[in-house]
Coordinates of C-alpha atoms and ligand atoms in Angstrom, one line a residue:
M184 CA 45.2 81.4 -19.8
C185 CA 45.2 77.9 -21.1
G186 CA 46.6 74.5 -20.4
I187 CA 49.2 72.9 -22.7
I188 CA 50.7 69.4 -22.8
G189 CA 53.4 67.8 -24.9
Y190 CA 54.2 64.0 -24.9
A191 CA 57.1 62.1 -26.5
G192 CA 57.1 58.4 -25.6
H193 CA 56.0 54.9 -26.6
R194 CA 52.3 55.0 -25.9
P195 CA 49.5 56.1 -28.3
A196 CA 50.0 59.8 -27.8
V197 CA 46.7 61.3 -28.7
P198 CA 44.5 59.7 -26.0
L199 CA 47.2 60.4 -23.5
V200 CA 47.3 64.0 -24.4
V201 CA 43.5 64.3 -24.3
E202 CA 43.5 62.7 -20.8
G203 CA 46.2 65.2 -19.7
L204 CA 44.1 68.0 -21.1
R205 CA 41.1 66.8 -19.0
R206 CA 43.2 67.3 -15.9
L207 CA 44.2 70.8 -17.1
E208 CA 40.6 71.8 -18.0
Y209 CA 40.5 73.9 -14.9
R210 CA 42.9 76.3 -16.6
G211 CA 40.4 77.1 -19.3
Y212 CA 37.8 75.3 -21.3
D213 CA 36.4 77.1 -24.3
S214 CA 38.1 75.0 -26.9
A215 CA 40.7 72.3 -27.2
G216 CA 42.9 70.7 -29.8
T217 CA 45.8 68.4 -30.5
A218 CA 48.5 68.0 -33.2
F219 CA 50.5 64.9 -34.2
V220 CA 52.4 63.8 -37.3
Q221 CA 51.0 61.0 -39.3
G222 CA 52.1 59.7 -42.7
G223 CA 54.7 62.5 -42.9
E224 CA 52.0 65.2 -42.5
M225 CA 50.9 67.4 -39.6
R226 CA 47.5 66.4 -38.4
V227 CA 45.6 69.0 -36.3
V228 CA 42.3 68.3 -34.7
R229 CA 40.5 71.1 -32.9
A230 CA 37.0 71.7 -31.5
A231 CA 35.2 74.6 -29.8
G232 CA 33.6 73.8 -26.5
K233 CA 34.7 71.3 -23.9
L234 CA 37.0 68.3 -24.4
A235 CA 34.1 66.0 -25.2
A236 CA 33.7 67.8 -28.5
L237 CA 37.4 67.2 -29.3
E238 CA 37.0 63.5 -28.4
E239 CA 34.1 63.2 -30.7
K240 CA 36.1 64.5 -33.6
L241 CA 39.1 62.3 -32.7
A242 CA 36.9 59.3 -32.8
S243 CA 36.8 59.5 -36.5
C244 CA 40.6 59.6 -36.6
A245 CA 41.1 56.0 -35.5
S246 CA 44.3 55.7 -37.4
A247 CA 46.1 58.0 -35.0
T248 CA 49.1 55.9 -33.9
A249 CA 51.5 58.7 -33.2
T250 CA 53.6 58.3 -30.1
S251 CA 54.2 62.0 -29.8
A252 CA 51.7 64.8 -29.7
I253 CA 50.9 68.2 -28.3
G254 CA 47.6 69.4 -26.9
H255 CA 45.9 72.5 -25.6
T256 CA 42.8 73.6 -23.7
R257 CA 42.0 77.2 -24.2
W258 CA 40.5 80.2 -22.4
A259 CA 40.2 83.0 -24.8
T260 CA 42.6 85.9 -24.6
H261 CA 42.9 86.8 -28.3
G262 CA 40.0 86.1 -30.6
V263 CA 36.6 84.7 -29.7
P264 CA 36.2 81.2 -28.4
A265 CA 35.8 79.4 -31.8
E266 CA 37.5 76.5 -33.6
R267 CA 39.5 78.7 -35.9
N268 CA 41.1 80.3 -32.8
A269 CA 41.6 77.0 -31.0
H270 CA 45.2 75.6 -30.7
P271 CA 47.4 74.1 -32.1
H272 CA 48.2 76.6 -34.8
C273 CA 50.3 75.7 -37.8
S274 CA 52.8 77.5 -39.9
N275 CA 51.6 78.3 -43.5
D276 CA 53.7 75.4 -44.8
R277 CA 52.1 73.2 -42.1
R278 CA 55.5 71.8 -41.1
I279 CA 55.3 73.3 -37.6
A280 CA 52.5 73.3 -35.0
I281 CA 52.5 75.0 -31.6
V282 CA 50.3 75.3 -28.5
H283 CA 50.7 78.4 -26.4
N284 CA 49.5 79.7 -23.1
G285 CA 50.0 83.4 -22.6
I286 CA 49.9 86.6 -24.6
I287 CA 52.5 87.8 -27.1
E288 CA 52.1 91.6 -26.5
N289 CA 53.9 92.7 -29.7
Y290 CA 52.2 90.3 -32.0
Q291 CA 50.6 93.0 -34.1
E292 CA 54.0 94.4 -35.1
L293 CA 55.4 90.9 -35.7
K294 CA 52.3 90.1 -37.8
A295 CA 52.7 93.2 -39.9
D296 CA 56.2 92.2 -40.8
L297 CA 55.1 88.6 -41.6
L298 CA 52.2 89.9 -43.7
A299 CA 54.6 92.1 -45.7
K300 CA 56.7 88.9 -46.3
G301 CA 53.6 87.2 -47.7
Y302 CA 52.4 85.1 -44.7
T303 CA 48.7 84.6 -44.4
F304 CA 46.6 84.1 -41.2
S305 CA 43.4 82.2 -40.6
S306 CA 42.9 83.1 -37.0
E307 CA 43.0 86.3 -34.9
T308 CA 45.5 84.8 -32.5
D309 CA 49.0 85.9 -31.4
T310 CA 49.9 82.2 -31.5
E311 CA 49.6 81.9 -35.3
V312 CA 51.9 84.8 -35.5
L313 CA 54.5 83.1 -33.4
V314 CA 54.4 79.8 -35.3
N315 CA 54.9 81.6 -38.6
L316 CA 57.7 83.6 -37.1
I317 CA 59.4 80.4 -36.2
S318 CA 58.8 79.2 -39.7
E319 CA 60.4 82.4 -41.0
G320 CA 63.4 81.8 -38.7
M321 CA 64.0 78.5 -40.4
K322 CA 65.2 80.4 -43.4
T323 CA 68.1 82.1 -41.6
Q324 CA 68.8 80.0 -38.5
G325 CA 70.7 76.7 -38.7
S326 CA 68.1 74.5 -37.1
L327 CA 64.5 74.2 -35.8
L328 CA 65.8 74.7 -32.3
E329 CA 67.6 77.9 -33.3
A330 CA 64.6 79.2 -35.2
F331 CA 62.4 78.5 -32.1
A332 CA 64.7 80.5 -29.9
W333 CA 65.2 83.2 -32.4
A334 CA 61.5 83.8 -32.7
L335 CA 60.9 83.7 -28.9
R336 CA 63.6 86.3 -28.4
Q337 CA 61.5 88.7 -30.5
A338 CA 58.3 87.9 -28.7
H339 CA 57.5 90.2 -25.8
G340 CA 55.0 89.0 -23.2
A341 CA 54.1 85.8 -21.5
Y342 CA 54.2 82.3 -22.9
A343 CA 54.5 78.7 -22.2
V344 CA 54.8 77.1 -25.7
C345 CA 55.3 73.7 -27.0
L346 CA 56.3 72.9 -30.6
K347 CA 56.0 69.9 -32.8
S348 CA 57.3 69.6 -36.4
V349 CA 57.0 67.3 -39.4
D350 CA 60.8 67.3 -39.9
E351 CA 61.6 66.2 -36.4
P352 CA 58.5 64.1 -35.5
D353 CA 60.0 62.5 -32.4
T354 CA 61.2 65.7 -30.8
L355 CA 59.3 68.4 -29.0
Y356 CA 60.6 71.9 -28.1
A357 CA 59.0 73.9 -25.3
A358 CA 59.9 77.2 -23.5
R359 CA 58.5 79.4 -20.8
M360 CA 58.4 83.1 -20.1
A361 CA 56.1 84.3 -17.3
A362 CA 53.7 81.3 -17.7
P363 CA 53.9 77.9 -15.9
L364 CA 55.6 75.0 -17.6
I365 CA 56.8 71.8 -16.0
L366 CA 58.8 68.8 -17.5
G367 CA 57.7 65.4 -16.5
V368 CA 60.5 62.8 -16.7
G369 CA 59.3 59.2 -17.3
T370 CA 60.9 56.0 -18.4
G371 CA 61.1 55.9 -22.1
E372 CA 58.7 58.8 -22.2
N373 CA 58.8 62.5 -21.3
Y374 CA 56.1 65.2 -20.8
V375 CA 55.9 68.9 -20.7
A376 CA 52.7 70.6 -19.3
S377 CA 51.3 73.6 -17.6
D378 CA 50.7 71.7 -14.5
I379 CA 51.7 68.4 -12.8
P380 CA 48.3 66.7 -12.7
A381 CA 48.4 66.5 -16.5
F382 CA 51.0 63.7 -16.3
L383 CA 50.8 62.6 -12.7
P384 CA 49.4 59.1 -13.4
Y385 CA 52.6 58.4 -15.4
T386 CA 55.4 60.1 -13.5
R387 CA 56.1 61.9 -10.3
D388 CA 59.6 63.1 -11.3
V389 CA 59.5 66.7 -12.5
V390 CA 61.7 69.6 -13.5
F391 CA 60.4 73.1 -12.8
L392 CA 61.3 75.2 -15.8
E393 CA 62.2 78.9 -15.3
D394 CA 61.5 82.0 -17.4
G395 CA 64.0 82.1 -20.3
E396 CA 64.5 78.4 -20.5
V397 CA 63.9 76.1 -23.5
V398 CA 63.5 72.3 -23.2
M399 CA 64.1 69.7 -25.9
L400 CA 62.5 66.3 -25.3
T401 CA 62.3 63.0 -27.0
A402 CA 61.0 59.6 -25.6
S403 CA 64.5 58.8 -24.2
A404 CA 66.1 62.2 -23.5
W405 CA 65.6 65.7 -22.4
K406 CA 67.8 68.8 -22.0
V407 CA 67.2 72.3 -20.8
L408 CA 68.9 75.2 -22.5
A409 CA 69.1 79.0 -21.9
L410 CA 66.9 80.8 -24.4
E411 CA 69.5 83.6 -24.7
D412 CA 72.3 81.5 -26.2
L413 CA 71.1 77.9 -26.1
S414 CA 73.8 77.0 -23.6
P415 CA 72.9 73.8 -21.6
L416 CA 71.6 74.2 -18.0
E417 CA 71.8 71.8 -15.1
K418 CA 68.3 71.3 -13.7
P419 CA 67.4 69.1 -10.7
V420 CA 64.7 66.5 -11.0
R421 CA 62.3 66.6 -8.0
R422 CA 59.9 63.9 -6.9
I423 CA 56.3 65.1 -6.3
Q424 CA 54.4 63.5 -3.4
W425 CA 50.8 64.4 -4.5
D426 CA 48.8 61.3 -5.5
M427 CA 46.3 61.4 -8.2
Q428 CA 43.4 60.6 -5.9
A429 CA 43.9 64.1 -4.4
A430 CA 43.1 65.4 -7.8
Q431 CA 40.0 63.3 -8.3
K432 CA 36.5 63.7 -7.0
G433 CA 36.6 60.9 -4.5
G434 CA 32.9 60.0 -4.6
F435 CA 31.6 63.5 -4.4
R436 CA 29.3 64.9 -7.0
H437 CA 31.6 67.8 -7.8
F438 CA 35.2 68.7 -7.1
M439 CA 33.9 71.8 -5.3
L440 CA 31.8 69.7 -2.8
K441 CA 34.8 67.4 -2.3
E442 CA 37.0 70.4 -1.6
I443 CA 34.6 71.9 0.8
F444 CA 34.5 68.7 2.8
E445 CA 38.3 68.5 2.7
Q446 CA 38.6 71.6 4.8
P447 CA 39.0 69.8 8.2
R448 CA 41.9 67.9 6.6
V449 CA 43.3 71.1 5.2
I450 CA 43.3 72.7 8.6
T451 CA 45.1 69.7 10.1
D452 CA 47.7 69.8 7.4
C453 CA 48.2 73.5 7.8
L454 CA 48.8 73.1 11.5
A455 CA 51.2 70.1 11.1
G456 CA 54.7 71.2 12.1
R457 CA 53.5 74.8 12.6
V458 CA 52.3 74.6 16.2
D459 CA 54.4 73.2 19.0
G460 CA 52.6 73.2 22.4
D461 CA 51.6 76.8 22.9
T462 CA 53.8 78.2 20.2
V463 CA 53.5 78.8 16.5
V464 CA 56.5 77.7 14.5
L465 CA 56.8 79.6 11.2
R466 CA 60.4 79.0 10.2
E467 CA 59.8 80.7 6.8
L468 CA 59.4 84.0 8.6
E469 CA 62.4 83.7 10.9
S470 CA 64.7 85.6 8.5
L471 CA 62.3 88.6 8.3
P472 CA 61.7 91.1 11.1
V473 CA 58.1 91.8 12.1
P474 CA 57.1 94.4 9.5
R475 CA 56.3 98.0 10.6
R476 CA 53.5 98.0 7.9
L477 CA 52.2 95.1 5.9
H478 CA 50.7 95.5 2.5
I479 CA 48.6 92.5 1.5
V480 CA 48.0 92.1 -2.2
A481 CA 45.8 89.5 -3.9
C482 CA 42.9 88.8 -6.3
G483 CA 39.5 87.2 -5.9
T484 CA 39.0 84.8 -3.0
S485 CA 42.6 85.2 -1.9
Y486 CA 41.9 89.0 -1.6
H487 CA 39.0 88.2 0.7
A488 CA 41.3 86.0 2.8
G489 CA 43.6 89.0 3.1
L490 CA 40.8 91.2 4.3
W491 CA 39.9 88.7 6.9
G492 CA 43.6 88.3 7.9
R493 CA 43.9 92.0 8.5
H494 CA 41.6 91.8 11.5
L495 CA 43.9 89.3 13.2
L496 CA 47.2 90.9 12.1
E497 CA 46.1 94.3 13.4
H498 CA 44.3 93.1 16.5
W499 CA 46.8 90.4 17.7
A500 CA 50.1 91.4 16.2
R501 CA 49.4 95.1 16.1
V502 CA 50.9 95.4 12.6
P503 CA 49.2 98.1 10.5
V504 CA 47.8 96.4 7.4
S505 CA 46.5 97.6 4.1
V506 CA 44.8 95.1 1.8
E507 CA 44.6 95.8 -1.9
I508 CA 43.4 94.1 -5.2
A509 CA 46.6 93.3 -7.2
S510 CA 45.3 94.7 -10.5
E511 CA 44.9 98.1 -8.7
F512 CA 48.1 97.9 -6.7
R513 CA 50.3 97.3 -9.7
Y514 CA 49.3 100.5 -11.5
R515 CA 49.1 102.7 -8.4
D516 CA 52.2 104.5 -7.3
A517 CA 52.2 102.6 -4.0
L518 CA 54.3 104.1 -1.2
L519 CA 56.5 101.2 -0.4
L520 CA 59.6 103.0 0.4
D521 CA 59.5 103.0 4.2
A522 CA 62.1 100.8 5.8
G523 CA 60.1 98.2 7.7
D524 CA 57.4 97.7 5.1
A525 CA 56.7 94.2 3.8
V526 CA 54.4 92.9 1.1
L527 CA 52.3 89.7 1.6
V528 CA 51.0 88.3 -1.7
I529 CA 48.3 85.7 -1.3
S530 CA 47.7 83.3 -4.2
Q531 CA 46.4 79.8 -4.4
S532 CA 47.9 79.1 -7.8
G533 CA 51.0 81.3 -7.3
E534 CA 50.6 82.2 -11.0
T535 CA 48.0 85.0 -11.0
A536 CA 49.5 87.6 -13.4
D537 CA 48.4 90.7 -11.4
T538 CA 49.6 89.3 -8.1
L539 CA 52.9 88.3 -9.6
A540 CA 53.3 91.8 -11.1
A541 CA 52.7 93.3 -7.6
L542 CA 55.3 91.0 -6.1
R543 CA 57.8 92.2 -8.7
I544 CA 57.0 95.9 -8.0
A545 CA 57.6 95.3 -4.3
R546 CA 60.9 93.6 -5.0
E547 CA 61.9 96.5 -7.3
H548 CA 61.3 98.8 -4.3
G549 CA 63.5 96.6 -2.2
V550 CA 60.6 95.6 0.0
P551 CA 60.6 92.0 1.3
V552 CA 57.8 89.9 -0.1
I553 CA 56.2 87.0 1.6
G554 CA 54.2 84.6 -0.6
L555 CA 51.3 82.7 0.8
C556 CA 50.8 80.1 -1.9
N557 CA 49.3 76.7 -2.4
V558 CA 51.1 75.5 -5.5
V559 CA 54.6 74.3 -4.8
G560 CA 57.2 75.7 -7.2
S561 CA 54.8 78.2 -8.7
S562 CA 56.1 81.5 -10.0
I563 CA 55.1 83.5 -6.9
A564 CA 56.5 80.9 -4.6
R565 CA 59.8 81.0 -6.4
E566 CA 60.1 84.8 -6.6
A567 CA 59.1 85.7 -3.1
D568 CA 61.7 86.3 -0.4
A569 CA 59.9 83.9 1.9
V570 CA 57.1 81.4 1.1
I571 CA 54.5 80.0 3.3
Y572 CA 52.8 77.0 1.7
T573 CA 49.2 76.6 2.5
Q574 CA 48.9 72.8 2.2
A575 CA 45.5 72.8 0.7
G576 CA 46.5 70.2 -2.0
P577 CA 45.4 70.6 -5.6
E578 CA 42.2 72.7 -5.9
I579 CA 40.4 71.6 -9.1
S580 CA 37.1 73.4 -8.8
V581 CA 37.4 76.8 -10.4
A582 CA 35.6 78.4 -7.4
S583 CA 38.2 78.5 -4.6
T584 CA 37.1 77.0 -1.3
K585 CA 39.6 75.0 0.7
A586 CA 42.4 77.3 -0.5
M587 CA 40.8 80.2 1.3
C588 CA 40.4 78.1 4.5
S589 CA 44.1 77.3 4.3
Q590 CA 45.1 80.9 3.7
M591 CA 43.0 81.9 6.8
V592 CA 44.7 79.3 9.0
M593 CA 48.1 80.6 7.9
L594 CA 47.1 84.2 8.4
A595 CA 46.0 83.3 12.0
L596 CA 49.3 81.6 12.6
M597 CA 51.3 84.5 11.2
S598 CA 49.4 86.9 13.5
L599 CA 50.1 84.8 16.5
A600 CA 53.8 84.3 15.6
W601 CA 54.3 88.1 15.2
A602 CA 52.2 88.8 18.3
R603 CA 54.7 86.7 20.2
L604 CA 57.7 88.7 18.9
R605 CA 56.2 92.0 20.1
P606 CA 57.8 93.5 23.2
A607 CA 56.0 92.7 26.4
G608 CA 52.7 94.5 26.7
E609 CA 52.6 95.5 23.0
A610 CA 50.8 92.5 21.5
G611 CA 47.1 92.6 21.2
I612 CA 46.8 89.1 22.6
S613 CA 48.2 87.7 25.8
P614 CA 50.3 84.4 25.8
E615 CA 47.4 82.7 27.6
D616 CA 44.8 83.8 25.0
S617 CA 47.2 82.9 22.2
A618 CA 47.5 79.4 23.7
G619 CA 43.7 79.2 23.8
I620 CA 43.5 80.1 20.2
I621 CA 46.0 77.4 19.3
D622 CA 44.0 74.9 21.3
A623 CA 40.8 76.0 19.5
L624 CA 42.6 75.6 16.1
R625 CA 43.7 72.1 17.0
A626 CA 40.1 71.2 17.9
L627 CA 38.7 72.8 14.8
P628 CA 39.2 70.0 12.3
G629 CA 37.2 67.6 14.5
M630 CA 34.4 70.1 15.1
L631 CA 34.2 71.0 11.4
D632 CA 34.2 67.4 10.3
A633 CA 31.3 66.7 12.7
A634 CA 29.4 69.8 11.6
L635 CA 29.7 69.5 7.8
P636 CA 27.1 66.9 7.1
D637 CA 24.3 68.8 8.9
M638 CA 25.5 72.0 7.4
H639 CA 25.3 70.5 4.0
A640 CA 21.8 69.3 4.6
R641 CA 20.7 72.7 5.9
A642 CA 22.3 74.4 2.9
R643 CA 20.3 72.2 0.6
E644 CA 17.1 72.8 2.4
I645 CA 17.4 76.6 2.5
S646 CA 18.8 76.9 -1.1
R647 CA 15.6 75.6 -2.6
A648 CA 13.6 78.6 -1.2
Y649 CA 16.0 81.2 -2.6
A650 CA 17.1 79.7 -5.9
D651 CA 14.6 81.9 -7.8
A652 CA 16.1 85.2 -6.5
R653 CA 17.8 87.4 -9.1
N654 CA 19.6 89.5 -6.5
F655 CA 21.1 88.9 -3.1
F656 CA 22.7 90.9 -0.4
Y657 CA 25.4 89.4 1.9
L658 CA 25.9 91.4 5.1
G659 CA 28.5 91.2 7.8
R660 CA 30.5 93.4 10.1
G661 CA 34.1 93.2 11.4
H662 CA 35.8 90.0 10.5
C663 CA 32.5 88.8 9.0
F664 CA 32.5 91.6 6.3
P665 CA 35.2 89.8 4.2
L666 CA 33.1 86.6 4.6
A667 CA 30.1 88.5 3.2
L668 CA 32.1 89.5 0.2
E669 CA 33.2 85.9 -0.3
G670 CA 29.7 84.6 0.1
A671 CA 28.5 87.0 -2.6
L672 CA 31.4 86.1 -4.9
K673 CA 30.6 82.4 -4.5
L674 CA 26.9 82.9 -5.3
K675 CA 27.5 85.0 -8.4
E676 CA 30.3 83.0 -9.8
L677 CA 28.5 79.6 -9.4
S678 CA 24.9 80.4 -10.0
Y679 CA 25.1 83.7 -12.0
I680 CA 22.7 85.3 -9.5
H681 CA 23.7 88.9 -8.9
A682 CA 25.0 89.2 -5.3
E683 CA 26.6 92.1 -3.4
G684 CA 28.6 91.8 -0.2
Y685 CA 28.2 94.8 2.1
A686 CA 29.4 95.9 5.5
S687 CA 26.1 95.8 7.4
G688 CA 26.5 99.3 8.7
E689 CA 26.8 100.7 5.2
M690 CA 23.4 99.4 4.1
K691 CA 21.5 102.5 5.0
H692 CA 23.8 104.7 2.9
G693 CA 22.1 103.6 -0.3
P694 CA 21.9 99.8 -0.8
I695 CA 18.8 99.4 1.4
A696 CA 16.8 101.3 -1.3
L697 CA 17.0 98.1 -3.3
V698 CA 15.4 95.8 -0.7
D699 CA 12.0 94.4 -1.4
P700 CA 10.4 90.9 -1.0
S701 CA 12.2 89.6 -4.1
F702 CA 15.7 90.8 -2.9
P703 CA 16.8 88.5 -0.1
T704 CA 19.7 89.0 2.3
F705 CA 22.1 86.5 3.7
A706 CA 23.2 88.0 7.1
L707 CA 26.2 86.8 9.1
A708 CA 25.1 87.2 12.7
L709 CA 27.7 85.3 14.6
D710 CA 28.4 85.4 18.3
D711 CA 30.8 88.3 18.7
A712 CA 30.9 91.8 20.0
L713 CA 29.2 93.2 16.9
F714 CA 26.2 90.9 17.1
P715 CA 23.8 93.6 18.5
K716 CA 24.7 95.9 15.6
V717 CA 24.2 93.2 13.0
K718 CA 20.8 92.4 14.6
S719 CA 19.7 96.0 14.2
N720 CA 20.8 96.0 10.6
I721 CA 18.7 92.9 10.0
V722 CA 15.7 94.5 11.5
E723 CA 16.1 97.4 9.2
V724 CA 16.1 95.1 6.2
Q725 CA 13.0 93.2 7.6
A726 CA 11.2 96.6 7.9
R727 CA 11.5 96.8 4.1
Q728 CA 10.0 93.3 3.6
G729 CA 13.3 91.9 2.8
R730 CA 13.7 88.1 3.4
I731 CA 16.6 87.1 5.6
I732 CA 18.7 84.1 6.0
A733 CA 20.6 84.6 9.3
L734 CA 23.7 82.5 9.8
T735 CA 24.2 82.5 13.6
N736 CA 25.4 80.6 16.6
P737 CA 23.4 78.7 19.3
G738 CA 21.6 80.7 21.9
L739 CA 21.5 84.0 20.0
D740 CA 18.2 85.8 19.9
I741 CA 17.4 86.5 16.3
A742 CA 14.3 86.4 14.1
A743 CA 14.7 85.7 10.4
D744 CA 12.9 83.8 7.6
D745 CA 15.5 81.2 7.8
V746 CA 17.7 80.9 10.9
W747 CA 20.8 78.8 10.3
V748 CA 22.6 77.8 13.4
V749 CA 26.2 76.6 13.2
P750 CA 28.4 75.6 16.1
A751 CA 30.1 78.4 18.0
L752 CA 33.8 79.2 18.1
P753 CA 35.5 82.1 19.7
A754 CA 35.6 85.0 17.3
P755 CA 37.4 85.4 14.9
L756 CA 37.7 81.6 14.5
S757 CA 34.0 81.4 14.0
A758 CA 34.8 82.3 10.4
F759 CA 36.0 78.7 9.9
M760 CA 32.4 77.6 10.5
A761 CA 30.7 80.4 8.5
L762 CA 32.9 80.0 5.5
P763 CA 31.8 76.4 4.6
A764 CA 28.2 77.3 5.2
L765 CA 28.5 80.1 2.7
Q766 CA 30.3 77.8 0.2
L767 CA 27.7 75.1 0.6
F768 CA 24.8 77.5 0.2
S769 CA 26.2 78.7 -3.1
Y770 CA 27.0 75.2 -4.2
E771 CA 23.5 74.0 -3.5
V772 CA 21.8 76.9 -5.3
A773 CA 24.0 76.5 -8.3
D774 CA 23.6 72.7 -8.4
Y775 CA 19.8 73.1 -8.0
L776 CA 19.7 75.5 -10.9
G777 CA 21.7 73.0 -13.0
K778 CA 24.8 75.2 -13.4
D779 CA 28.2 73.8 -14.2
V780 CA 29.5 74.0 -10.6
D781 CA 33.1 73.1 -11.2
Q782 CA 33.6 75.1 -14.3
P783 CA 31.4 78.2 -14.3
R784 CA 31.0 80.0 -17.6
N785 CA 33.6 82.7 -18.4
L786 CA 35.9 81.8 -15.5
A787 CA 39.2 80.1 -15.2
K788 CA 41.0 78.7 -12.2
S789 CA 44.3 80.4 -12.7
V790 CA 44.4 83.8 -14.3
T791 CA 47.9 84.0 -15.8
V792 CA 47.1 87.0 -18.0
E793 CA 46.1 90.5 -17.2
Ligands
LIG282 C1 40.6 83.2 -10.3 C2 39.9 82.1 -9.6 C3 39.5 82.5 -8.2 C4 40.7 82.9 -7.5 C5 41.5 84.1 -8.2 C6 42.8 84.3 -7.6 O1 39.7 84.3 -10.5 O2 38.7 81.8 -10.3 O3 38.9 81.4 -7.5 O4 40.4 83.4 -6.2 O5 41.7 83.7 -9.5 O6 43.6 83.2 -7.8 P1 44.9 82.9 -6.9 O7 45.4 81.6 -7.5 O8 45.9 84.0 -7.1 O9 44.5 82.7 -5.5

């Protein structure tokens, strides 16, 4: 998983490419590099570490006047994070350089052939194999374009790749197969990149490239061709409405904090056009019947949203739901054959490799797939039978926050929409209660907006007392159990403190053995039917000298080392108050410990490889 960018235009290309890479850093950031042609030679500058290291190296390259360049920010898939494995990679004769996002699965076989022909390799990457294969293709194919396509046809796996050559210094070639790639169409300049923010300051006009497509671009022209036979393809240019401000920190210390505070706006945007009076309007679902069984498949935070959504879908819409991690689902012989089954894939990026694979398996079984995605035009969005966009806007911080909130809103709306389609008496929620939930959802952005500053202050206060913990439990029951899992995930990914989310009732079946004064517990003790049960579980932990943070609602009788009261909402909507509290607590612990909040070590925003 990496970010790539290519530029052909009239401006100094190298700074522009570096700037684009900065906006792609969320895709990976263990090394970066750029290639451009100068004085008839390929110049490649690469550096391990973050972009600043590359910029430092480029500073001594003041003569870089090229108006076309390619760039890459890497997250290691093959080879350790080191300069020799950083992109771009060059052919042995240094006439071609490429940047690549993805994995060429058969690169060992291709490499063996090339080694036998006398090629040498200075890295462990599949990318260096690909660039030399293109070089080999130059011997038999009529042109660079044909050699590029010839090599890609032999490569199995996933790639978004962009090529620059000494012989055609003003032209870039790029192609995609199972990895995102978007063309940006400017005036006297064109771009290709893994994601739109890379070139958004310069153009809003984009062409979404599909698998099996090749694009050729110069400063003044572009054309898309089929990889198979290089026949020209007609592609529509679309105008993107996102503004760059949405992808910038807007005065907050970190993107994560900004994105947590954006959640009221996200809820408003999710509801816009989706609720009309007492009714939920989800046109995207109109062509599909209410499923007899729903399989939710997702990864990471999106998986937790799915677990939470199950409570509403089963309780309100009375649809039986299974929720599964995509990497497990895809290799299990899932029983999807029943007529009436549907699969719901949840993915912020719409590019997560395992989730995309699960979608394809479902489609092979002829089961309709609904995609719940944030990124417009993403692979999952394009391949699903129906797509519901979550309207969270670009999420830059690697740790997902507002995207989960938006997924939860949409899951609540889906549950209400399907409940309404149930024959009279069969829904788990009456029309009156449904109207009450819609009203509560409408009021939610205002309430949350008002609550967030205090919540942030309290998170900061409490975090200081717990930042020295090496382990943490997060406990919850019912719809709060998925929140406990999410709270634990946030703490471990941001602050590197070991944290486990548990169903409170499961504690005494083993985990409670770990509790001692140095092993605190974050308990979700909200105002719902299970509160008395959670309270007993808290007492059990306290009896073992475990310290407790209890996140609770006004008026509830609870004793804890730190009682944290957030405004009440009818369950399960209380989750929309609990979620930001959990996010803010993790944020504050990590920031206090001096961790890299927006880009935690070893993680990437969008996991486009297995
Ligand atoms: C990565 C991110 C997580 C995210 C997960 C699933 O691991 O770091 O924050 O929840 O991928 O991503 P998706 O885009 O499919 O929701």
